[in-house]
CSV table of C-alpha atoms and ligand atoms in Angstrom, one decimal:
chain,number,residue,atom,x,y,z
A,1,MET,CA,-52.6,11.7,33.0
A,2,LEU,CA,-52.5,8.0,32.2
A,3,GLY,CA,-51.4,6.0,35.7
A,4,GLY,CA,-51.7,6.6,38.9
A,5,GLY,CA,-48.4,5.8,41.0
A,6,GLN,CA,-46.5,8.1,43.0
A,7,LEU,CA,-45.0,9.5,39.3
A,8,GLY,CA,-48.3,10.9,38.9
A,9,ARG,CA,-49.0,11.7,42.3
A,10,MET,CA,-46.1,14.1,42.0
A,11,PHE,CA,-47.0,15.7,39.1
A,12,THR,CA,-50.7,15.8,40.6
A,13,GLU,CA,-49.4,17.9,43.0
A,14,ALA,CA,-47.1,20.0,41.0
A,15,ALA,CA,-49.6,21.2,38.5
A,16,GLN,CA,-52.4,21.6,40.7
A,17,ARG,CA,-50.0,24.4,42.6
A,18,LEU,CA,-49.7,26.2,39.0
A,19,GLY,CA,-53.6,26.0,39.0
A,20,TYR,CA,-54.4,23.2,37.1
A,21,ARG,CA,-57.0,20.5,37.5
A,22,VAL,CA,-55.7,17.1,37.0
A,23,VAL,CA,-58.0,14.0,35.8
A,24,VAL,CA,-55.8,10.0,36.3
A,25,LEU,CA,-56.9,7.4,34.3
A,26,GLU,CA,-56.1,4.0,36.4
A,27,PRO,CA,-57.3,0.5,36.6
A,28,SER,CA,-56.5,0.2,40.1
A,29,GLU,CA,-58.3,2.1,43.3
A,30,PRO,CA,-57.0,3.8,45.7
A,31,CYS,CA,-54.0,4.4,44.1
A,32,PRO,CA,-51.3,7.0,45.0
A,33,ALA,CA,-52.1,10.0,42.4
A,34,GLY,CA,-56.1,9.1,42.2
A,35,LEU,CA,-56.1,10.2,46.1
A,36,LEU,CA,-54.9,13.6,45.4
A,37,ALA,CA,-56.6,14.2,41.7
A,38,ASP,CA,-59.9,16.2,40.9
A,39,GLU,CA,-61.2,13.1,39.2
A,40,HIS,CA,-60.1,9.4,39.1
A,41,LEU,CA,-61.2,7.4,35.9
A,42,VAL,CA,-61.0,3.7,37.4
A,43,ALA,CA,-60.5,1.8,34.3
A,44,ASP,CA,-58.0,0.1,31.9
A,45,TYR,CA,-55.5,2.7,29.7
A,46,ASP,CA,-57.0,1.2,26.9
A,47,HIS,CA,-60.8,1.7,27.5
A,48,THR,CA,-62.1,3.4,24.6
A,49,GLU,CA,-65.0,5.1,26.9
A,50,ALA,CA,-62.6,6.3,29.7
A,51,LEU,CA,-60.2,7.8,27.0
A,52,ASN,CA,-63.2,9.5,25.4
A,53,ARG,CA,-64.5,10.9,28.7
A,54,LEU,CA,-60.9,11.7,29.3
A,55,GLY,CA,-60.8,13.8,25.8
A,56,GLU,CA,-64.0,15.5,26.7
A,57,MET,CA,-62.1,16.5,30.5
A,58,CYS,CA,-59.0,17.1,29.6
A,59,GLU,CA,-57.0,19.5,27.2
A,60,ALA,CA,-53.9,17.6,27.3
A,61,ALA,CA,-52.3,14.0,28.8
A,62,SER,CA,-49.6,12.7,29.5
A,63,TYR,CA,-48.6,9.2,30.9
A,64,GLU,CA,-46.4,8.2,34.4
A,65,PHE,CA,-45.1,4.7,32.9
A,66,GLU,CA,-43.6,3.9,29.4
A,67,ALA,CA,-45.4,0.7,29.3
A,68,VAL,CA,-48.6,2.8,28.3
A,69,PRO,CA,-50.6,1.2,25.4
A,70,ALA,CA,-49.0,2.8,22.4
A,71,GLN,CA,-53.1,2.9,21.1
A,72,ALA,CA,-54.1,4.5,24.2
A,73,VAL,CA,-51.6,7.4,23.6
A,74,GLU,CA,-52.7,7.6,19.2
A,75,TYR,CA,-56.1,7.5,20.4
A,76,LEU,CA,-56.1,10.3,22.1
A,77,ARG,CA,-53.4,12.8,20.1
A,78,ASP,CA,-56.2,12.5,17.7
A,79,ARG,CA,-58.4,14.5,20.3
A,80,ILE,CA,-56.3,16.1,22.3
A,81,THR,CA,-52.6,17.1,22.7
A,82,VAL,CA,-50.4,14.5,24.4
A,83,ARG,CA,-46.7,15.1,25.3
A,84,PRO,CA,-44.4,12.9,24.7
A,85,ASP,CA,-45.5,12.3,21.2
A,86,ALA,CA,-46.1,8.3,20.5
A,87,GLN,CA,-42.8,8.1,18.7
A,88,PRO,CA,-40.2,9.3,20.8
A,89,LEU,CA,-42.6,6.9,23.0
A,90,SER,CA,-41.8,3.6,21.0
A,91,VAL,CA,-38.0,4.8,20.8
A,92,ALA,CA,-38.5,4.5,24.8
A,93,GLN,CA,-40.4,1.4,24.9
A,94,SER,CA,-37.8,-0.8,23.3
A,95,ARG,CA,-33.9,-1.1,24.9
A,96,LEU,CA,-32.9,-2.0,21.7
A,97,ALA,CA,-34.0,1.3,19.8
A,98,GLU,CA,-32.9,3.7,22.5
A,99,LYS,CA,-29.0,2.5,22.7
A,100,HIS,CA,-29.6,2.5,18.5
A,101,PHE,CA,-31.0,5.8,19.0
A,102,ALA,CA,-28.1,6.6,21.3
A,103,ALA,CA,-25.1,5.0,19.2
A,104,GLU,CA,-26.3,7.7,15.8
A,105,HIS,CA,-27.0,10.6,18.1
A,106,THR,CA,-24.7,10.8,20.7
A,107,PRO,CA,-21.3,8.6,19.8
A,108,ALA,CA,-19.6,10.2,22.4
A,109,THR,CA,-21.5,8.4,24.9
A,110,PRO,CA,-22.3,5.0,23.1
A,111,PRO,CA,-24.1,2.2,23.9
A,112,VAL,CA,-22.5,-0.8,26.1
A,113,PRO,CA,-21.9,-3.2,23.2
A,114,TYR,CA,-24.8,-5.1,22.1
A,115,GLN,CA,-26.6,-7.4,19.8
A,116,PRO,CA,-30.2,-8.3,19.3
A,117,ILE,CA,-31.5,-11.8,20.4
A,118,GLU,CA,-34.7,-12.5,18.3
A,119,GLU,CA,-34.2,-16.3,18.4
A,120,ALA,CA,-32.5,-18.8,21.0
A,121,ALA,CA,-30.3,-19.7,17.6
A,122,GLN,CA,-28.4,-16.2,17.6
A,123,ILE,CA,-27.4,-16.5,21.2
A,124,PRO,CA,-23.8,-18.3,20.8
A,125,ALA,CA,-22.8,-15.8,18.3
A,126,ALA,CA,-24.0,-12.9,19.3
A,127,LEU,CA,-22.0,-14.0,23.1
A,128,GLU,CA,-18.8,-14.2,20.6
A,129,GLN,CA,-19.5,-11.0,19.4
A,130,VAL,CA,-20.0,-8.7,23.2
A,131,GLY,CA,-17.9,-10.7,25.3
A,132,SER,CA,-18.3,-12.5,28.6
A,133,PRO,CA,-19.9,-11.9,31.0
A,134,CYS,CA,-22.8,-10.4,30.1
A,135,ILE,CA,-26.6,-9.4,30.5
A,136,LEU,CA,-29.7,-10.8,28.6
A,137,LYS,CA,-32.5,-8.2,29.1
A,138,THR,CA,-35.7,-8.2,27.9
A,139,ASP,CA,-36.3,-5.6,25.2
A,140,ARG,CA,-39.4,-3.9,26.4
A,141,LEU,CA,-41.2,-4.2,30.1
A,142,GLY,CA,-38.1,-4.3,31.9
A,143,TYR,CA,-37.9,-1.8,35.3
A,144,ASP,CA,-36.2,-2.0,38.8
A,145,GLY,CA,-33.6,-4.7,37.0
A,146,LYS,CA,-36.9,-7.1,36.2
A,147,GLY,CA,-36.3,-9.1,32.8
A,148,GLN,CA,-32.7,-9.2,33.1
A,149,ALA,CA,-29.9,-12.1,33.7
A,150,VAL,CA,-26.4,-12.1,34.1
A,151,VAL,CA,-24.9,-14.8,31.8
A,152,GLU,CA,-21.6,-16.1,31.3
A,153,SER,CA,-21.8,-19.2,28.6
A,154,PRO,CA,-24.8,-19.9,26.0
A,155,ALA,CA,-26.3,-22.5,28.3
A,156,ASP,CA,-26.9,-19.6,30.6
A,157,ALA,CA,-28.5,-17.2,28.0
A,158,GLU,CA,-30.7,-20.1,26.8
A,159,ALA,CA,-32.1,-20.8,29.9
A,160,ALA,CA,-32.5,-17.1,30.7
A,161,PHE,CA,-34.0,-16.8,27.0
A,162,SER,CA,-36.9,-19.3,27.4
A,163,ARG,CA,-37.4,-18.6,30.9
A,164,PHE,CA,-38.1,-14.4,29.6
A,165,GLY,CA,-40.3,-16.4,27.4
A,166,ASN,CA,-38.7,-16.4,24.2
A,167,VAL,CA,-39.5,-13.0,23.9
A,168,SER,CA,-37.5,-10.5,21.9
A,169,CYS,CA,-34.2,-9.2,24.1
A,170,VAL,CA,-31.2,-7.6,24.4
A,171,LEU,CA,-27.6,-9.1,25.1
A,172,GLU,CA,-25.0,-6.8,26.1
A,173,ARG,CA,-21.7,-6.6,28.1
A,174,ARG,CA,-21.3,-6.4,31.8
A,175,LEU,CA,-19.5,-3.5,32.6
A,176,ASP,CA,-17.5,-3.0,35.4
A,177,LEU,CA,-18.9,0.0,36.8
A,178,GLN,CA,-17.3,3.0,38.6
A,179,GLN,CA,-20.3,5.1,38.9
A,180,GLU,CA,-23.6,5.3,37.5
A,181,VAL,CA,-25.2,8.5,36.8
A,182,SER,CA,-28.3,10.0,35.4
A,183,VAL,CA,-29.8,13.6,33.9
A,184,ILE,CA,-32.8,14.7,33.6
A,185,VAL,CA,-33.8,17.2,30.7
A,186,ALA,CA,-37.0,19.2,30.2
A,187,ARG,CA,-37.9,20.2,26.4
A,188,ASP,CA,-40.6,22.2,25.0
A,189,CYS,CA,-40.8,23.2,21.5
A,190,GLU,CA,-38.1,25.7,21.6
A,191,HIS,CA,-35.5,25.1,24.4
A,192,SER,CA,-34.0,22.2,26.5
A,193,VAL,CA,-32.6,22.5,30.3
A,194,ALA,CA,-30.7,19.8,32.2
A,195,TYR,CA,-30.6,19.4,35.7
A,196,PRO,CA,-27.6,18.7,37.6
A,197,VAL,CA,-26.7,15.2,37.6
A,198,ALA,CA,-27.2,12.7,39.7
A,199,GLU,CA,-25.4,9.7,41.0
A,200,ASN,CA,-27.2,6.5,41.8
A,201,GLU,CA,-26.7,3.8,43.7
A,202,HIS,CA,-29.0,0.1,43.5
A,203,ARG,CA,-29.7,-2.4,45.5
A,204,ASN,CA,-31.1,-5.3,44.4
A,205,GLY,CA,-31.8,-4.0,40.7
A,206,ILE,CA,-33.8,-1.2,42.2
A,207,LEU,CA,-32.4,2.2,43.0
A,208,HIS,CA,-31.5,3.5,46.8
A,209,CYS,CA,-30.3,6.7,46.2
A,210,SER,CA,-29.2,9.6,44.4
A,211,ARG,CA,-26.6,11.9,45.3
A,212,ALA,CA,-26.5,15.6,43.4
A,213,PRO,CA,-24.8,16.8,42.2
A,214,ALA,CA,-23.0,13.4,41.1
A,215,ASN,CA,-19.1,13.4,42.3
A,216,ILE,CA,-18.0,13.7,39.2
A,217,SER,CA,-15.4,16.0,37.0
A,218,GLY,CA,-17.3,18.9,35.4
A,219,VAL,CA,-15.7,17.9,31.9
A,220,VAL,CA,-17.9,14.3,32.7
A,221,GLN,CA,-20.8,16.4,34.0
A,222,GLU,CA,-20.9,18.3,31.0
A,223,GLN,CA,-20.5,15.6,28.5
A,224,VAL,CA,-23.3,13.4,30.2
A,225,GLN,CA,-25.9,17.0,30.0
A,226,ASP,CA,-25.2,17.4,26.3
A,227,SER,CA,-25.7,13.7,25.3
A,228,ALA,CA,-29.1,14.0,26.7
A,229,ARG,CA,-30.3,17.5,25.5
A,230,LYS,CA,-29.2,16.2,21.8
A,231,ILE,CA,-31.3,12.9,22.7
A,232,ALA,CA,-34.4,14.6,22.9
A,233,ASP,CA,-33.1,17.4,20.6
A,234,ALA,CA,-32.7,14.4,18.3
A,235,LEU,CA,-36.2,13.2,19.4
A,236,ASP,CA,-38.1,16.9,18.8
A,237,TYR,CA,-39.1,15.7,22.5
A,238,HIS,CA,-41.5,17.5,24.5
A,239,GLY,CA,-41.4,17.0,28.0
A,240,VAL,CA,-39.9,15.9,30.8
A,241,LEU,CA,-36.5,13.2,30.1
A,242,ALA,CA,-34.4,10.9,31.9
A,243,VAL,CA,-31.4,9.2,30.6
A,244,GLU,CA,-28.6,6.9,32.4
A,245,TYR,CA,-25.1,6.6,32.1
A,246,PHE,CA,-22.7,4.0,33.1
A,247,ILE,CA,-19.4,5.6,34.3
A,248,THR,CA,-16.1,3.1,33.6
A,249,SER,CA,-12.2,3.7,32.9
A,250,ALA,CA,-13.1,3.4,29.4
A,251,GLY,CA,-15.2,6.3,29.3
A,252,VAL,CA,-19.3,7.4,29.3
A,253,PHE,CA,-21.7,4.6,28.2
A,254,PHE,CA,-25.5,5.4,27.5
A,255,ASN,CA,-27.2,2.9,29.2
A,256,GLU,CA,-31.1,3.7,29.1
A,257,MET,CA,-34.2,6.9,28.7
A,258,ALA,CA,-37.6,7.0,30.4
A,259,PRO,CA,-40.1,9.4,28.5
A,260,ARG,CA,-41.0,10.9,31.9
A,261,PRO,CA,-40.0,12.1,35.7
A,262,HIS,CA,-37.6,9.5,36.8
A,263,ASN,CA,-36.8,8.8,40.5
A,264,SER,CA,-33.3,9.6,40.1
A,265,GLY,CA,-34.8,13.0,39.7
A,266,HIS,CA,-36.9,13.2,43.0
A,267,TYR,CA,-34.4,15.6,44.7
A,268,THR,CA,-35.3,18.2,42.0
A,269,LEU,CA,-38.4,18.6,44.0
A,270,ASP,CA,-36.4,19.9,47.6
A,271,ALA,CA,-33.2,21.3,46.1
A,272,CYS,CA,-34.5,22.9,42.8
A,273,VAL,CA,-36.2,26.1,42.2
A,274,ALA,CA,-39.0,24.1,39.6
A,275,SER,CA,-39.0,20.5,40.2
A,276,GLN,CA,-39.2,18.1,37.4
A,277,PHE,CA,-42.7,17.6,37.7
A,278,GLU,CA,-43.1,20.9,37.5
A,279,GLN,CA,-41.6,20.9,34.0
A,280,GLN,CA,-43.7,17.7,33.7
A,281,ALA,CA,-47.1,20.4,33.8
A,282,ARG,CA,-45.5,23.3,32.6
A,283,ILE,CA,-44.6,21.8,28.6
A,284,LEU,CA,-47.9,19.7,28.8
A,285,CYS,CA,-49.6,23.3,29.4
A,286,GLY,CA,-47.7,25.4,27.0
A,287,LEU,CA,-46.1,27.4,29.8
A,288,PRO,CA,-42.0,28.3,29.9
A,289,LEU,CA,-39.6,26.1,31.3
A,290,GLY,CA,-38.9,26.7,35.1
A,291,ALA,CA,-35.4,27.3,36.6
A,292,PRO,CA,-33.6,23.9,36.9
A,293,THR,CA,-31.2,25.6,39.1
A,294,GLN,CA,-30.0,23.9,42.5
A,295,HIS,CA,-29.9,25.8,45.6
A,296,THR,CA,-28.6,22.9,47.6
A,297,PRO,CA,-26.7,19.9,47.7
A,298,ALA,CA,-29.4,16.6,48.3
A,299,VAL,CA,-29.4,13.3,48.8
A,300,MET,CA,-32.7,11.3,48.1
A,301,ILE,CA,-33.3,7.9,49.6
A,302,ASN,CA,-35.8,5.4,48.5
A,303,LEU,CA,-38.1,4.1,51.3
A,304,LEU,CA,-39.5,0.2,50.4
A,305,GLY,CA,-42.1,-1.3,51.8
A,306,ASP,CA,-39.2,-3.6,52.9
A,307,LEU,CA,-38.7,-1.4,55.9
A,308,TRP,CA,-42.6,-1.6,56.7
A,309,ASN,CA,-41.1,-5.1,58.4
A,310,SER,CA,-45.2,-5.4,60.4
A,311,ARG,CA,-45.5,-1.8,61.1
A,312,GLU,CA,-45.0,1.5,59.5
A,313,PRO,CA,-41.6,2.9,60.6
A,314,ASP,CA,-40.8,5.5,63.1
A,315,TRP,CA,-40.7,8.6,61.3
A,316,ALA,CA,-40.1,10.5,64.9
A,317,LEU,CA,-36.8,9.6,63.8
A,318,LEU,CA,-36.6,12.0,60.7
A,319,GLN,CA,-38.9,14.7,62.1
A,320,GLY,CA,-36.2,16.1,64.3
A,321,ASP,CA,-33.8,17.0,61.5
A,322,PRO,CA,-34.7,20.3,60.2
A,323,SER,CA,-32.4,19.3,57.1
A,324,VAL,CA,-34.6,16.3,56.1
A,325,ARG,CA,-37.7,16.4,54.1
A,326,LEU,CA,-39.9,13.3,53.9
A,327,HIS,CA,-42.6,11.9,50.9
A,328,LEU,CA,-44.5,9.4,51.5
A,329,TYR,CA,-46.7,8.3,48.3
A,330,GLY,CA,-50.4,7.1,50.2
A,331,LYS,CA,-49.9,3.7,49.3
A,332,LYS,CA,-52.0,1.6,51.6
A,333,GLU,CA,-50.1,-1.6,51.6
A,334,ALA,CA,-46.6,-2.1,52.0
A,335,ARG,CA,-44.5,-4.7,50.2
A,336,PRO,CA,-41.0,-6.0,50.0
A,337,GLY,CA,-39.6,-3.7,46.8
A,338,ARG,CA,-42.4,-1.5,46.7
A,339,LYS,CA,-41.8,1.9,46.6
A,340,MET,CA,-44.0,3.7,49.4
A,341,GLY,CA,-41.7,6.8,49.4
A,342,HIS,CA,-38.5,8.6,49.7
A,343,LEU,CA,-36.5,11.4,51.9
A,344,CYS,CA,-34.6,13.9,50.7
A,345,VAL,CA,-31.6,15.6,53.2
A,346,LEU,CA,-30.4,19.0,52.0
A,347,ASP,CA,-27.3,20.4,53.2
A,348,PRO,CA,-24.4,23.0,51.9
A,349,ASP,CA,-22.0,20.2,52.1
A,350,PRO,CA,-22.5,17.0,49.8
A,351,ASP,CA,-20.6,14.5,51.6
A,352,VAL,CA,-22.1,15.4,55.0
A,353,ALA,CA,-25.8,15.0,53.8
A,354,TYR,CA,-24.8,11.8,52.2
A,355,ALA,CA,-23.2,10.7,56.0
A,356,ARG,CA,-26.5,11.8,56.9
A,357,ALA,CA,-29.2,10.4,54.8
A,358,CYS,CA,-27.3,7.3,55.2
A,359,SER,CA,-27.2,7.1,59.0
A,360,LEU,CA,-31.1,8.3,59.1
A,361,TYR,CA,-32.1,5.2,56.6
A,362,GLU,CA,-30.0,3.1,59.2
A,363,GLU,CA,-31.6,3.8,62.2
A,364,LEU,CA,-35.1,3.5,60.1
A,365,SER,CA,-34.2,0.2,59.3
A,366,ALA,CA,-33.4,-0.7,62.5
B,1,ADP,P1,-34.0,-1.3,34.9
B,1,ADP,O1,-33.9,0.3,35.1
B,1,ADP,O2,-34.6,-0.8,33.9
B,1,ADP,O3,-34.3,-2.3,35.7
B,1,ADP,P2,-31.1,-1.5,33.8
B,1,ADP,O4,-30.6,-1.8,32.3
B,1,ADP,O5,-30.9,0.3,33.9
B,1,ADP,O6,-32.6,-1.4,33.8
B,1,ADP,O7,-30.2,-2.1,34.8
B,1,ADP,C1,-31.0,-2.1,36.0
B,1,ADP,C2,-29.4,-2.0,37.2
B,1,ADP,O8,-28.4,-2.9,36.8
B,1,ADP,C3,-28.1,-0.9,36.7
B,1,ADP,O9,-29.0,0.8,37.1
B,1,ADP,C4,-27.1,-1.3,36.7
B,1,ADP,O10,-26.9,-0.8,37.9
B,1,ADP,C5,-26.9,-2.8,36.3
B,1,ADP,N1,-26.7,-3.1,34.6
B,1,ADP,C6,-27.4,-2.9,34.1
B,1,ADP,N2,-26.8,-3.2,32.6
B,1,ADP,C7,-25.0,-3.5,33.1
B,1,ADP,C8,-24.2,-3.6,32.6
B,1,ADP,N3,-24.4,-3.6,31.1
B,1,ADP,N4,-22.5,-3.4,32.5
B,1,ADP,C9,-22.8,-3.5,34.2
B,1,ADP,N5,-24.1,-3.4,35.2
B,1,ADP,C10,-25.2,-2.6,34.6
B,2,MG,MG1,-32.3,2.0,34.7
């Protein structure tokens, strides 16, 4: 596994449970995945010797973040199985490429109107075309709302473009969102399955809460699942793919995708027959797909470092409630915005699960 964060950690747990051994390549030590892995190679992702070592020890490799250097993936795929492959990775690494891909392959759920920005001179015409207000986003390396700015005028957009270092960007219309949803698709060489759609709430650009199933009609649920599976098919994707959609009064729009398990799919650990991480391990190892069937409605809430506030939250507040599952990622240092863990509340009534998750979170934050 290239990358040693919480996604790598949950993959490691799933793979080990299936009887596999896991090597993690990650420069920082200690790291959440390295603490559990059979071996932690402490080196940069593009360190040739470390990649050689990984190639010798492992039969297959994957990555837990899309900013993984393309040359590391290229280097490994000449030696061992790497999933997902370099081509779908390159699409998911670029907002422009993924929007273009969605426009072509899933016109029923098109991307939000957008224009590429390569240089400041393109901004006035692009703003005109897209319509105000807009969001300027860097083409690459954005996450958790970073590398984004809401802009109303050419001057705003030019200032943001220069703040981002004049890198390639996309200017897109800022929509009035009714709901945000996402779906996890697992696809092997022959089949794909989609999980129930999750409904997401963000705070400060970071995912706060996901509830599954989403509070959407069966028609929209199917539309979203079909679109995401079409994208996976068109990419000839082998692995776990997450796709985010916006729901507005004008219909459903593609937002972005991630070539890996996703924070909004953490509920699958507690509420589904096979989790998104188990699917990742199965696909990597050539096993048949597991069942994405959800057995209980679930609400996941992220536990960010902000909650620590100089001391660890009082987990006893959760431990008395048998419907709550707590997941901590083994990070020693809590920083604002840092994902330290999550909780998942299960209840046959989704509204009860949601209310309970919100009130437990309030208590933890008090
Ligand atoms: P990332 O998740 O990589 O930080 P996103 O493009 O998903 O970037 O944007 C983060 C959040 O910002 C979205 O989940 C949504 O809440 C908001 N957002 C992004 N683009 C738009 C848009 N075009 N219109 C309205 N809200 C948006
Ligand atoms: Mg997003």
